[in-house]
Each structure stands twice: as structure tokens, then as C-alpha cells.
Amino acid sequence: MSHDRDTFFIGGGWAAPASTDVLEVVSPHSEQVVARVPEGTPADIDAAVAAARKAFDEGPWPRMSPEERIAVVEAFSGLYAGKLAEMADLITIEMGSPTSFANLAQSPAPWMQIESFLTIAREFPWEATRPGALGGPVVVRHEPVGVVAAIPPWNVPQFTIMSKVIPAILAGCTVVVKPAPETPLDAYLMAELLMEAGVPEGVVNIVAGGRETGEHLVSHPGVDKVAFTGSTAAGRKIAAICGEQLKRVSLELGGKSAAIVLDDADLAATIEGLKFTALMNSGQACVAQTRILASRANYDNVLDALVEGVAKMQVGDPMDPATEIGPMVAQRQQERVEKYIALGQEEGARVALGGNGMPEGLDHGWYVRPTIFADVDNRMRIAQEEIFGPVLSVIPFDDVDDAVRIANDSEYGLAGTVWTTDDKAGLDVARRVRTGTYGVNTYTMDFAAPFGGFKNSGVGREFGPEGLGQFTELKSIYTSLPAT
Ligand code: NAD
């Protein structure tokens, strides 16, 4: 089945591109082109922003009641629920996410986000009256922020689109989505479902393209807010543009999270947990806990068990349901990970598993061998920089204070875990690590609660009422009405 497309989704329908530029979607497993779609240019972005602007300034959407918008998003959610397997497959085809992970996180989790935002929107204080401090009561309203530019990365494309588009449209905003050039296909399926659900024209517009196209969208005077997920380097650039223009901006950026294994942890359960939290999506996850911290006394036990557990993980064709680690998204990502594996050795870390070269039995595809570094000092670059692949560093600590110090010795602050049979000790550690999210013996993002980063991991929060609030402007109306 061909996944080729020749249009963008603009103004509620399929729109011809302004240029003949093409994006080739290449399978990271077969290295073959699996689809060709138009590549968005500044002219296409201009058309999409104009459609979103018109829908916001003149269309019904921002003027509808929250209940009316909720009903449309409910219809979309119902249709999305019927396409989970197709969506997961598309994402595996375009970026190589193992199907076992894709069928958990690449489409069911985005659908759960939609449902969660619907629940939040039904109870959200869109307009509330509170007693004033001076005169009459004050009416406090959440109004839509305007036209939103939503820019997701390739690693979890639908996950990072839903966390922006759904709260934005529930709030009454209109949106231009610019999918990453590696992953345009899932967004086309989403566009079909939006149309079928009856989302009015111009409320969501989709133009895939690269960095320059993204930057044109960010700087566009017709855009009121930018919601971005991606690298810290790009986030900095985007924040600078938004700062200059005083544009609202929220940024979900990189991470280098630490998993602290306390001596009383159940080792077998911890290793099972770490295999997921450290290596999900083949290590291409912002929340991946790639620094494993173990006490000096317990270091060899943790290292040996981790090496044994990871060595058994199946690496290969992402379409195989048994595969746990698939290819890297692109050849440049494979090369980047290989450079870090070489760098770790130069820095004096010891390869306890893996190393450079293709995994056994594979002769094509952008694979790397799952690699575990031992004897890592937290100041090494492999412990400080985001590698974005299946490469783990096991770092020794002296005591719990030292573990917390090492976990916090990072420019990032996105996620982390502690593994222990003592819940109280776990919560104590959780409170001391400076990250936006944390797990005790688990790491599952809960869409009812805010998600985001401290430090260089971002600005703002997604999910929960806080994530919906990022797409609203607050207005206070002072009244001289009698208090009710
Ligand atoms: P990236 O920053 O290269 O690109 C992300 C998106 O931004 C893409 O759509 C890209 O085309 C666009 N882009 C890049 N430069 C831009 C610019 N100057 N102006 C406008 N748009 C621009 O990141 P990536 O390689 O696609 O994704 C991996 C990164 O994303 C990792 O750093 C990862 O940690 C991060 N990430 C963070 C989260 C989170 O929630 N915190 C979630 C997933 C991924």
C-alpha cells in the first residue's frame, strides 16, 4: 500500500503545495523509501497560518461554548480509537519504533491523552466568579491564546502532537502543526479523522517540513503562541525568536535522567523496570533514564544484572512483535550514537555490553548495539549529554546524599526514578531530585498531572489542567455587581 501524498491539510481540506519540493520517508529498517510527501515551504506555512488566523478571527470555533467544542473532540476521540493499530503501524514504518512499543505509546497513549483532556475540559473553570478584594466580585475567564504553532519531534510524533493540539482546540485556539520531516505520515491519518469528526475548517492545519520551515512558522506574525517539543538547541533558538516578539512559548526539551538504585531494591524487578524506562523506543525517548546510579557496595550486582537483562533483549525488525530494540530513526542518528560509544571509550569508561558495530544477525538498517558503560564518572560527556539511543552509563555513588547530588549534577531536569522497597525513602529521594517528573519503582506519565522539565529540559508544562491552561490567556473583569 502506498503512503504517498501530494497535498497538505489546510483550511479544512487537501491543499496543493506551493512548490515541487518532496520529502522522502525512508524506512530505518529496510533503508528504502516508503513514501513521498510534499515538503512545506514558507509559502505553504503562510497559507496555513492564514487559514488558522481566519478560523480564529472570523470562524465559529473560538466563539463556540466549551461544551460544543468538547462534543467535536469527543467525536474525534471515538474515530481515533478505531485507528490505533493503523496509526501505530504508520509510525513504525516511518521511524522504526518497535511495534511492541508503538502499540503501547505511539497511538494508545495519544488517545488516552485526548480522553484525559476531555475529562479536564469538562471540569475546567473556563469562567469563574470570585469575591473581589476591593469592590464587587471579579469574573476570571480563560480565553484562547490565539493561533498556535505546534512543532513536534519525530520520536513520539502523535504523542507530542496530541499534547498540544487537543488542549489548544479545546481552549478555542486554532493550530498549525508542522510535523518533523521524518514523520509526516501519521499526521495525514490524523487530518482524515479531524475532517470526519467535523472539526471546522482552518481549526487545525498541517504542513510537514524541516527546520527552516519550522523557523518561518515560529517567526510568523500571525502566530500567537508556539508549543514546541524537541532538542534543547532548537528550543533555545525558538525561545529567542519568541522572546524578541513577546510571543507565548512552551518548550519540552531534552533530558539525561538518572535512575537511582538503592541497596534494598528488588533487583529482578528493578532490572525489568529499567529495561523499559532506560531503553523504551530504542532509547530515543526524552525521559529515558540513561544514567543508572548504584552504590559502590552494590555496584557489581546492579551492573551484572543489567548487562544480563539487556543482553537478552531482542534487537531487530521493528515490525516483529518480539522486537524490543529497533533501528535508529536515520543514518545520521546511528552515526551520532556510534560517535558517543567511541567517545565513552576515549573518556575511560569500560564497555560492559555492546560497543560499536552492527548487532548480530543484521546486515542492513540503522541499528546500533545496545551498549552499557561501566566505571562512568558523571562528569564524562557520555553522562552529561543526551545521546538518544540505547546507551546506558552505570555510575557509582557513596551514599544516598551522593546519589541525589549526582542525579542533580546535570543541565537537564526532566525525569528520574528511584528503586527501593522502602516507599518512604523513595519519596524522600523523589522530593530532592530537581526534575519535573519522577517515579518511585515505576515511570509512567500520568496525563492527569503536569509534565515538563526543570532547567534546560524546558519551560512550561503539558498535560493536566496546567497543560490546558498553557493555551489560554487569563482575563479579569472587575464588576460592581452585588456578590452572588
Ligand atoms: P529537533 O529539535 O531537531 O526537532 C524537533 C522539531 O523541531 C522538528 O519538527 C524540527 O523540524 C523542528 N525544528 C528544528 N529546529 C527548529 C527551529 N530552529 N525552528 C523551528 N522548528 C525547528 O529534535 P528531534 O531530533 O526531532 O527530537 C529529539 C529531541 O526531542 C530530543 O532532544 C528529545 O529529548 C526531545 N524530546 C523531548 C520531549 C519532551 O517532552 N521533553 C519529548 C520527545 C522528544
mmCIF file with all atom_site columns, N, CA and C and ligand atoms in Angstrom, residues 151-156 160 178-182 209-211 214-215 218 228-232 234 237-238 252-255 285-286 332 386 388 414 451 457 462, ligand 1:
data_model
loop_
_atom_site.group_PDB
_atom_site.id
_atom_site.type_symbol
_atom_site.label_atom_id
_atom_site.label_alt_id
_atom_site.label_comp_id
_atom_site.label_asym_id
_atom_site.label_entity_id
_atom_site.label_seq_id
_atom_site.pdbx_PDB_ins_code
_atom_site.Cartn_x
_atom_site.Cartn_y
_atom_site.Cartn_z
_atom_site.occupancy
_atom_site.B_iso_or_equiv
_atom_site.pdbx_formal_charge
_atom_site.auth_seq_id
_atom_site.auth_comp_id
_atom_site.auth_asym_id
_atom_site.auth_atom_id
_atom_site.pdbx_PDB_model_num
ATOM   1   N N   . ILE A 1 151 ? 4.887  22.265 17.135 1.00 0.00 ? 151 ILE A N   1
ATOM   2   C CA  . ILE A 1 151 ? 6.047  21.667 16.451 1.00 0.00 ? 151 ILE A CA  1
ATOM   3   C C   . ILE A 1 151 ? 6.508  20.442 17.228 1.00 0.00 ? 151 ILE A C   1
ATOM   4   N N   . PRO A 1 152 ? 6.240  19.247 16.706 1.00 0.00 ? 152 PRO A N   1
ATOM   5   C CA  . PRO A 1 152 ? 6.644  18.018 17.383 1.00 0.00 ? 152 PRO A CA  1
ATOM   6   C C   . PRO A 1 152 ? 7.953  17.455 16.805 1.00 0.00 ? 152 PRO A C   1
ATOM   7   N N   . PRO A 1 153 ? 8.614  16.578 17.552 1.00 0.00 ? 153 PRO A N   1
ATOM   8   C CA  . PRO A 1 153 ? 9.783  15.862 17.026 1.00 0.00 ? 153 PRO A CA  1
ATOM   9   C C   . PRO A 1 153 ? 9.336  14.545 16.374 1.00 0.00 ? 153 PRO A C   1
ATOM   10  N N   . TRP A 1 154 ? 10.286 13.762 15.886 1.00 0.00 ? 154 TRP A N   1
ATOM   11  C CA  . TRP A 1 154 ? 9.957  12.514 15.189 1.00 0.00 ? 154 TRP A CA  1
ATOM   12  C C   . TRP A 1 154 ? 9.825  11.317 16.132 1.00 0.00 ? 154 TRP A C   1
ATOM   13  N N   . ASN A 1 155 ? 10.341 11.418 17.356 1.00 0.00 ? 155 ASN A N   1
ATOM   14  C CA  . ASN A 1 155 ? 10.463 10.180 18.150 1.00 0.00 ? 155 ASN A CA  1
ATOM   15  C C   . ASN A 1 155 ? 9.132  9.670  18.688 1.00 0.00 ? 155 ASN A C   1
ATOM   16  N N   . VAL A 1 156 ? 8.259  10.583 19.122 1.00 0.00 ? 156 VAL A N   1
ATOM   17  C CA  . VAL A 1 156 ? 6.902  10.196 19.528 1.00 0.00 ? 156 VAL A CA  1
ATOM   18  C C   . VAL A 1 156 ? 5.944  11.212 18.895 1.00 0.00 ? 156 VAL A C   1
ATOM   19  N N   . THR A 1 160 ? 3.348  13.792 20.939 1.00 0.00 ? 160 THR A N   1
ATOM   20  C CA  . THR A 1 160 ? 3.710  15.198 21.140 1.00 0.00 ? 160 THR A CA  1
ATOM   21  C C   . THR A 1 160 ? 2.811  16.148 20.336 1.00 0.00 ? 160 THR A C   1
ATOM   22  N N   . LYS A 1 178 ? 3.413  21.538 12.416 1.00 0.00 ? 178 LYS A N   1
ATOM   23  C CA  . LYS A 1 178 ? 4.494  21.253 11.465 1.00 0.00 ? 178 LYS A CA  1
ATOM   24  C C   . LYS A 1 178 ? 5.192  19.963 11.905 1.00 0.00 ? 178 LYS A C   1
ATOM   25  N N   . PRO A 1 179 ? 4.748  18.823 11.367 1.00 0.00 ? 179 PRO A N   1
ATOM   26  C CA  . PRO A 1 179 ? 5.405  17.570 11.742 1.00 0.00 ? 179 PRO A CA  1
ATOM   27  C C   . PRO A 1 179 ? 6.871  17.562 11.303 1.00 0.00 ? 179 PRO A C   1
ATOM   28  N N   . ALA A 1 180 ? 7.670  16.746 11.988 1.00 0.00 ? 180 ALA A N   1
ATOM   29  C CA  . ALA A 1 180 ? 9.080  16.609 11.632 1.00 0.00 ? 180 ALA A CA  1
ATOM   30  C C   . ALA A 1 180 ? 9.192  15.962 10.254 1.00 0.00 ? 180 ALA A C   1
ATOM   31  N N   . PRO A 1 181 ? 10.254 16.243 9.515  1.00 0.00 ? 181 PRO A N   1
ATOM   32  C CA  . PRO A 1 181 ? 10.362 15.699 8.153  1.00 0.00 ? 181 PRO A CA  1
ATOM   33  C C   . PRO A 1 181 ? 10.444 14.168 8.126  1.00 0.00 ? 181 PRO A C   1
ATOM   34  N N   . GLU A 1 182 ? 10.888 13.566 9.227  1.00 0.00 ? 182 GLU A N   1
ATOM   35  C CA  . GLU A 1 182 ? 10.987 12.095 9.263  1.00 0.00 ? 182 GLU A CA  1
ATOM   36  C C   . GLU A 1 182 ? 9.616  11.446 9.420  1.00 0.00 ? 182 GLU A C   1
ATOM   37  N N   . GLY A 1 209 ? 7.607  19.732 7.317  1.00 0.00 ? 209 GLY A N   1
ATOM   38  C CA  . GLY A 1 209 ? 8.792  20.342 6.720  1.00 0.00 ? 209 GLY A CA  1
ATOM   39  C C   . GLY A 1 209 ? 9.935  20.347 7.712  1.00 0.00 ? 209 GLY A C   1
ATOM   40  N N   . GLY A 1 210 ? 11.042 20.897 7.286  1.00 0.00 ? 210 GLY A N   1
ATOM   41  C CA  . GLY A 1 210 ? 12.247 20.869 8.112  1.00 0.00 ? 210 GLY A CA  1
ATOM   42  C C   . GLY A 1 210 ? 12.412 22.106 8.973  1.00 0.00 ? 210 GLY A C   1
ATOM   43  N N   . ARG A 1 211 ? 13.655 22.302 9.387  1.00 0.00 ? 211 ARG A N   1
ATOM   44  C CA  . ARG A 1 211 ? 13.985 23.350 10.357 1.00 0.00 ? 211 ARG A CA  1
ATOM   45  C C   . ARG A 1 211 ? 13.624 24.753 9.871  1.00 0.00 ? 211 ARG A C   1
ATOM   46  N N   . GLY A 1 214 ? 10.031 25.305 9.920  1.00 0.00 ? 214 GLY A N   1
ATOM   47  C CA  . GLY A 1 214 ? 9.627  25.468 11.322 1.00 0.00 ? 214 GLY A CA  1
ATOM   48  C C   . GLY A 1 214 ? 9.942  26.865 11.816 1.00 0.00 ? 214 GLY A C   1
ATOM   49  N N   . GLU A 1 215 ? 11.111 27.358 11.451 1.00 0.00 ? 215 GLU A N   1
ATOM   50  C CA  . GLU A 1 215 ? 11.507 28.685 11.938 1.00 0.00 ? 215 GLU A CA  1
ATOM   51  C C   . GLU A 1 215 ? 10.624 29.775 11.325 1.00 0.00 ? 215 GLU A C   1
ATOM   52  N N   . VAL A 1 218 ? 7.522  29.729 13.387 1.00 0.00 ? 218 VAL A N   1
ATOM   53  C CA  . VAL A 1 218 ? 7.729  30.329 14.716 1.00 0.00 ? 218 VAL A CA  1
ATOM   54  C C   . VAL A 1 218 ? 7.748  31.851 14.626 1.00 0.00 ? 218 VAL A C   1
ATOM   55  N N   . PHE A 1 228 ? 6.377  23.750 21.497 1.00 0.00 ? 228 PHE A N   1
ATOM   56  C CA  . PHE A 1 228 ? 7.468  23.018 20.835 1.00 0.00 ? 228 PHE A CA  1
ATOM   57  C C   . PHE A 1 228 ? 7.922  21.840 21.678 1.00 0.00 ? 228 PHE A C   1
ATOM   58  N N   . THR A 1 229 ? 8.185  20.716 21.031 1.00 0.00 ? 229 THR A N   1
ATOM   59  C CA  . THR A 1 229 ? 8.919  19.611 21.662 1.00 0.00 ? 229 THR A CA  1
ATOM   60  C C   . THR A 1 229 ? 10.073 19.256 20.750 1.00 0.00 ? 229 THR A C   1
ATOM   61  N N   . GLY A 1 230 ? 11.261 19.167 21.333 1.00 0.00 ? 230 GLY A N   1
ATOM   62  C CA  . GLY A 1 230 ? 12.425 18.793 20.525 1.00 0.00 ? 230 GLY A CA  1
ATOM   63  C C   . GLY A 1 230 ? 13.697 19.010 21.318 1.00 0.00 ? 230 GLY A C   1
ATOM   64  N N   . SER A 1 231 ? 14.774 19.245 20.600 1.00 0.00 ? 231 SER A N   1
ATOM   65  C CA  . SER A 1 231 ? 16.080 19.350 21.255 1.00 0.00 ? 231 SER A CA  1
ATOM   66  C C   . SER A 1 231 ? 16.229 20.675 21.995 1.00 0.00 ? 231 SER A C   1
ATOM   67  N N   . THR A 1 232 ? 17.105 20.677 22.973 1.00 0.00 ? 232 THR A N   1
ATOM   68  C CA  . THR A 1 232 ? 17.362 21.897 23.737 1.00 0.00 ? 232 THR A CA  1
ATOM   69  C C   . THR A 1 232 ? 17.970 22.968 22.833 1.00 0.00 ? 232 THR A C   1
ATOM   70  N N   . ALA A 1 234 ? 17.409 23.532 19.584 1.00 0.00 ? 234 ALA A N   1
ATOM   71  C CA  . ALA A 1 234 ? 16.343 24.176 18.802 1.00 0.00 ? 234 ALA A CA  1
ATOM   72  C C   . ALA A 1 234 ? 15.438 24.995 19.716 1.00 0.00 ? 234 ALA A C   1
ATOM   73  N N   . LYS A 1 237 ? 16.803 28.446 20.322 1.00 0.00 ? 237 LYS A N   1
ATOM   74  C CA  . LYS A 1 237 ? 16.619 29.296 19.149 1.00 0.00 ? 237 LYS A CA  1
ATOM   75  C C   . LYS A 1 237 ? 15.181 29.822 19.102 1.00 0.00 ? 237 LYS A C   1
ATOM   76  N N   . ILE A 1 238 ? 14.243 28.895 19.323 1.00 0.00 ? 238 ILE A N   1
ATOM   77  C CA  . ILE A 1 238 ? 12.822 29.250 19.258 1.00 0.00 ? 238 ILE A CA  1
ATOM   78  C C   . ILE A 1 238 ? 12.471 30.229 20.376 1.00 0.00 ? 238 ILE A C   1
ATOM   79  N N   . GLU A 1 252 ? 9.245  21.699 25.488 1.00 0.00 ? 252 GLU A N   1
ATOM   80  C CA  . GLU A 1 252 ? 9.546  20.382 26.079 1.00 0.00 ? 252 GLU A CA  1
ATOM   81  C C   . GLU A 1 252 ? 10.834 19.919 25.426 1.00 0.00 ? 252 GLU A C   1
ATOM   82  N N   . LEU A 1 253 ? 11.920 19.871 26.189 1.00 0.00 ? 253 LEU A N   1
ATOM   83  C CA  . LEU A 1 253 ? 13.231 19.675 25.562 1.00 0.00 ? 253 LEU A CA  1
ATOM   84  C C   . LEU A 1 253 ? 13.896 18.373 26.016 1.00 0.00 ? 253 LEU A C   1
ATOM   85  N N   . GLY A 1 254 ? 15.197 18.346 25.976 1.00 0.00 ? 254 GLY A N   1
ATOM   86  C CA  . GLY A 1 254 ? 15.921 17.096 26.188 1.00 0.00 ? 254 GLY A CA  1
ATOM   87  C C   . GLY A 1 254 ? 16.046 16.691 27.640 1.00 0.00 ? 254 GLY A C   1
ATOM   88  N N   . GLY A 1 255 ? 16.684 15.548 27.851 1.00 0.00 ? 255 GLY A N   1
ATOM   89  C CA  . GLY A 1 255 ? 16.875 15.048 29.211 1.00 0.00 ? 255 GLY A CA  1
ATOM   90  C C   . GLY A 1 255 ? 18.085 14.130 29.308 1.00 0.00 ? 255 GLY A C   1
ATOM   91  N N   . ALA A 1 285 ? 14.032 8.412  23.598 1.00 0.00 ? 285 ALA A N   1
ATOM   92  C CA  . ALA A 1 285 ? 12.966 8.970  24.432 1.00 0.00 ? 285 ALA A CA  1
ATOM   93  C C   . ALA A 1 285 ? 13.561 10.055 25.315 1.00 0.00 ? 285 ALA A C   1
ATOM   94  N N   . CYS A 1 286 ? 12.832 11.185 25.403 1.00 0.00 ? 286 CYS A N   1
ATOM   95  C CA  . CYS A 1 286 ? 13.351 12.308 26.195 1.00 0.00 ? 286 CYS A CA  1
ATOM   96  C C   . CYS A 1 286 ? 13.448 11.954 27.668 1.00 0.00 ? 286 CYS A C   1
ATOM   97  N N   . ARG A 1 332 ? 22.007 9.396  10.207 1.00 0.00 ? 332 ARG A N   1
ATOM   98  C CA  . ARG A 1 332 ? 22.744 10.402 10.996 1.00 0.00 ? 332 ARG A CA  1
ATOM   99  C C   . ARG A 1 332 ? 22.605 10.131 12.493 1.00 0.00 ? 332 ARG A C   1
ATOM   100 N N   . GLU A 1 386 ? 22.843 14.271 26.019 1.00 0.00 ? 386 GLU A N   1
ATOM   101 C CA  . GLU A 1 386 ? 21.769 13.378 25.594 1.00 0.00 ? 386 GLU A CA  1
ATOM   102 C C   . GLU A 1 386 ? 22.217 12.635 24.338 1.00 0.00 ? 386 GLU A C   1
ATOM   103 N N   . PHE A 1 388 ? 20.445 9.834  22.947 1.00 0.00 ? 388 PHE A N   1
ATOM   104 C CA  . PHE A 1 388 ? 19.228 9.476  22.200 1.00 0.00 ? 388 PHE A CA  1
ATOM   105 C C   . PHE A 1 388 ? 19.399 8.159  21.445 1.00 0.00 ? 388 PHE A C   1
ATOM   106 N N   . LEU A 1 414 ? 14.376 16.566 33.558 1.00 0.00 ? 414 LEU A N   1
ATOM   107 C CA  . LEU A 1 414 ? 13.077 16.161 33.002 1.00 0.00 ? 414 LEU A CA  1
ATOM   108 C C   . LEU A 1 414 ? 12.415 15.038 33.803 1.00 0.00 ? 414 LEU A C   1
ATOM   109 N N   . PHE A 1 451 ? 3.398  17.630 33.123 1.00 0.00 ? 451 PHE A N   1
ATOM   110 C CA  . PHE A 1 451 ? 4.638  17.009 32.650 1.00 0.00 ? 451 PHE A CA  1
ATOM   111 C C   . PHE A 1 451 ? 5.502  18.095 32.033 1.00 0.00 ? 451 PHE A C   1
ATOM   112 N N   . SER A 1 457 ? 15.597 21.396 30.472 1.00 0.00 ? 457 SER A N   1
ATOM   113 C CA  . SER A 1 457 ? 14.633 20.455 29.885 1.00 0.00 ? 457 SER A CA  1
ATOM   114 C C   . SER A 1 457 ? 13.345 21.133 29.462 1.00 0.00 ? 457 SER A C   1
ATOM   115 N N   . GLU A 1 462 ? 2.984  20.326 30.048 1.00 0.00 ? 462 GLU A N   1
ATOM   116 C CA  . GLU A 1 462 ? 1.911  19.733 29.261 1.00 0.00 ? 462 GLU A CA  1
ATOM   117 C C   . GLU A 1 462 ? 1.119  18.795 30.181 1.00 0.00 ? 462 GLU A C   1
HETATM 118 P P1  . NAD B 2 .   ? 14.830 18.763 16.871 1.00 0.00 ? 1   NAD B P1  1
HETATM 119 O O1  . NAD B 2 .   ? 14.919 19.867 17.856 1.00 0.00 ? 1   NAD B O1  1
HETATM 120 O O2  . NAD B 2 .   ? 15.904 18.630 15.869 1.00 0.00 ? 1   NAD B O2  1
HETATM 121 O O3  . NAD B 2 .   ? 13.473 18.909 16.037 1.00 0.00 ? 1   NAD B O3  1
HETATM 122 C C1  . NAD B 2 .   ? 12.207 18.933 16.643 1.00 0.00 ? 1   NAD B C1  1
HETATM 123 C C2  . NAD B 2 .   ? 11.214 19.607 15.723 1.00 0.00 ? 1   NAD B C2  1
HETATM 124 O O4  . NAD B 2 .   ? 11.551 20.981 15.595 1.00 0.00 ? 1   NAD B O4  1
HETATM 125 C C3  . NAD B 2 .   ? 11.191 19.077 14.300 1.00 0.00 ? 1   NAD B C3  1
HETATM 126 O O5  . NAD B 2 .   ? 9.880  19.157 13.812 1.00 0.00 ? 1   NAD B O5  1
HETATM 127 C C4  . NAD B 2 .   ? 12.126 20.045 13.567 1.00 0.00 ? 1   NAD B C4  1
HETATM 128 O O6  . NAD B 2 .   ? 11.856 20.094 12.196 1.00 0.00 ? 1   NAD B O6  1
HETATM 129 C C5  . NAD B 2 .   ? 11.785 21.337 14.254 1.00 0.00 ? 1   NAD B C5  1
HETATM 130 N N1  . NAD B 2 .   ? 12.846 22.336 14.332 1.00 0.00 ? 1   NAD B N1  1
HETATM 131 C C6  . NAD B 2 .   ? 14.188 22.144 14.476 1.00 0.00 ? 1   NAD B C6  1
HETATM 132 N N2  . NAD B 2 .   ? 14.820 23.326 14.569 1.00 0.00 ? 1   NAD B N2  1
HETATM 133 C C7  . NAD B 2 .   ? 13.856 24.287 14.510 1.00 0.00 ? 1   NAD B C7  1
HETATM 134 C C8  . NAD B 2 .   ? 13.881 25.714 14.567 1.00 0.00 ? 1   NAD B C8  1
HETATM 135 N N3  . NAD B 2 .   ? 15.023 26.388 14.703 1.00 0.00 ? 1   NAD B N3  1
HETATM 136 N N4  . NAD B 2 .   ? 12.705 26.386 14.467 1.00 0.00 ? 1   NAD B N4  1
HETATM 137 C C9  . NAD B 2 .   ? 11.534 25.707 14.350 1.00 0.00 ? 1   NAD B C9  1
HETATM 138 N N5  . NAD B 2 .   ? 11.456 24.351 14.274 1.00 0.00 ? 1   NAD B N5  1
HETATM 139 C C10 . NAD B 2 .   ? 12.608 23.660 14.356 1.00 0.00 ? 1   NAD B C10 1
HETATM 140 O O7  . NAD B 2 .   ? 14.623 17.440 17.719 1.00 0.00 ? 1   NAD B O7  1
HETATM 141 P P2  . NAD B 2 .   ? 14.452 15.935 17.193 1.00 0.00 ? 1   NAD B P2  1
HETATM 142 O O8  . NAD B 2 .   ? 15.788 15.383 16.852 1.00 0.00 ? 1   NAD B O8  1
HETATM 143 O O9  . NAD B 2 .   ? 13.367 15.868 16.171 1.00 0.00 ? 1   NAD B O9  1
HETATM 144 O O10 . NAD B 2 .   ? 13.874 15.230 18.518 1.00 0.00 ? 1   NAD B O10 1
HETATM 145 C C11 . NAD B 2 .   ? 14.664 14.743 19.522 1.00 0.00 ? 1   NAD B C11 1
HETATM 146 C C12 . NAD B 2 .   ? 14.710 15.720 20.690 1.00 0.00 ? 1   NAD B C12 1
HETATM 147 O O11 . NAD B 2 .   ? 13.391 15.952 21.192 1.00 0.00 ? 1   NAD B O11 1
HETATM 148 C C13 . NAD B 2 .   ? 15.496 15.186 21.863 1.00 0.00 ? 1   NAD B C13 1
HETATM 149 O O12 . NAD B 2 .   ? 16.317 16.195 22.383 1.00 0.00 ? 1   NAD B O12 1
HETATM 150 C C14 . NAD B 2 .   ? 14.411 14.814 22.875 1.00 0.00 ? 1   NAD B C14 1
HETATM 151 O O13 . NAD B 2 .   ? 14.839 14.799 24.213 1.00 0.00 ? 1   NAD B O13 1
HETATM 152 C C15 . NAD B 2 .   ? 13.382 15.840 22.616 1.00 0.00 ? 1   NAD B C15 1
HETATM 153 N N6  . NAD B 2 .   ? 12.070 15.402 23.105 1.00 0.00 ? 1   NAD B N6  1
HETATM 154 C C16 . NAD B 2 .   ? 11.560 16.000 24.236 1.00 0.00 ? 1   NAD B C16 1
HETATM 155 C C17 . NAD B 2 .   ? 10.339 15.588 24.738 1.00 0.00 ? 1   NAD B C17 1
HETATM 156 C C18 . NAD B 2 .   ? 9.747  16.241 25.962 1.00 0.00 ? 1   NAD B C18 1
HETATM 157 O O14 . NAD B 2 .   ? 8.548  16.099 26.170 1.00 0.00 ? 1   NAD B O14 1
HETATM 158 N N7  . NAD B 2 .   ? 10.510 16.944 26.776 1.00 0.00 ? 1   NAD B N7  1
HETATM 159 C C19 . NAD B 2 .   ? 9.621  14.574 24.097 1.00 0.00 ? 1   NAD B C19 1
HETATM 160 C C20 . NAD B 2 .   ? 10.176 13.977 22.959 1.00 0.00 ? 1   NAD B C20 1
HETATM 161 C C21 . NAD B 2 .   ? 11.405 14.417 22.465 1.00 0.00 ? 1   NAD B C21 1
#
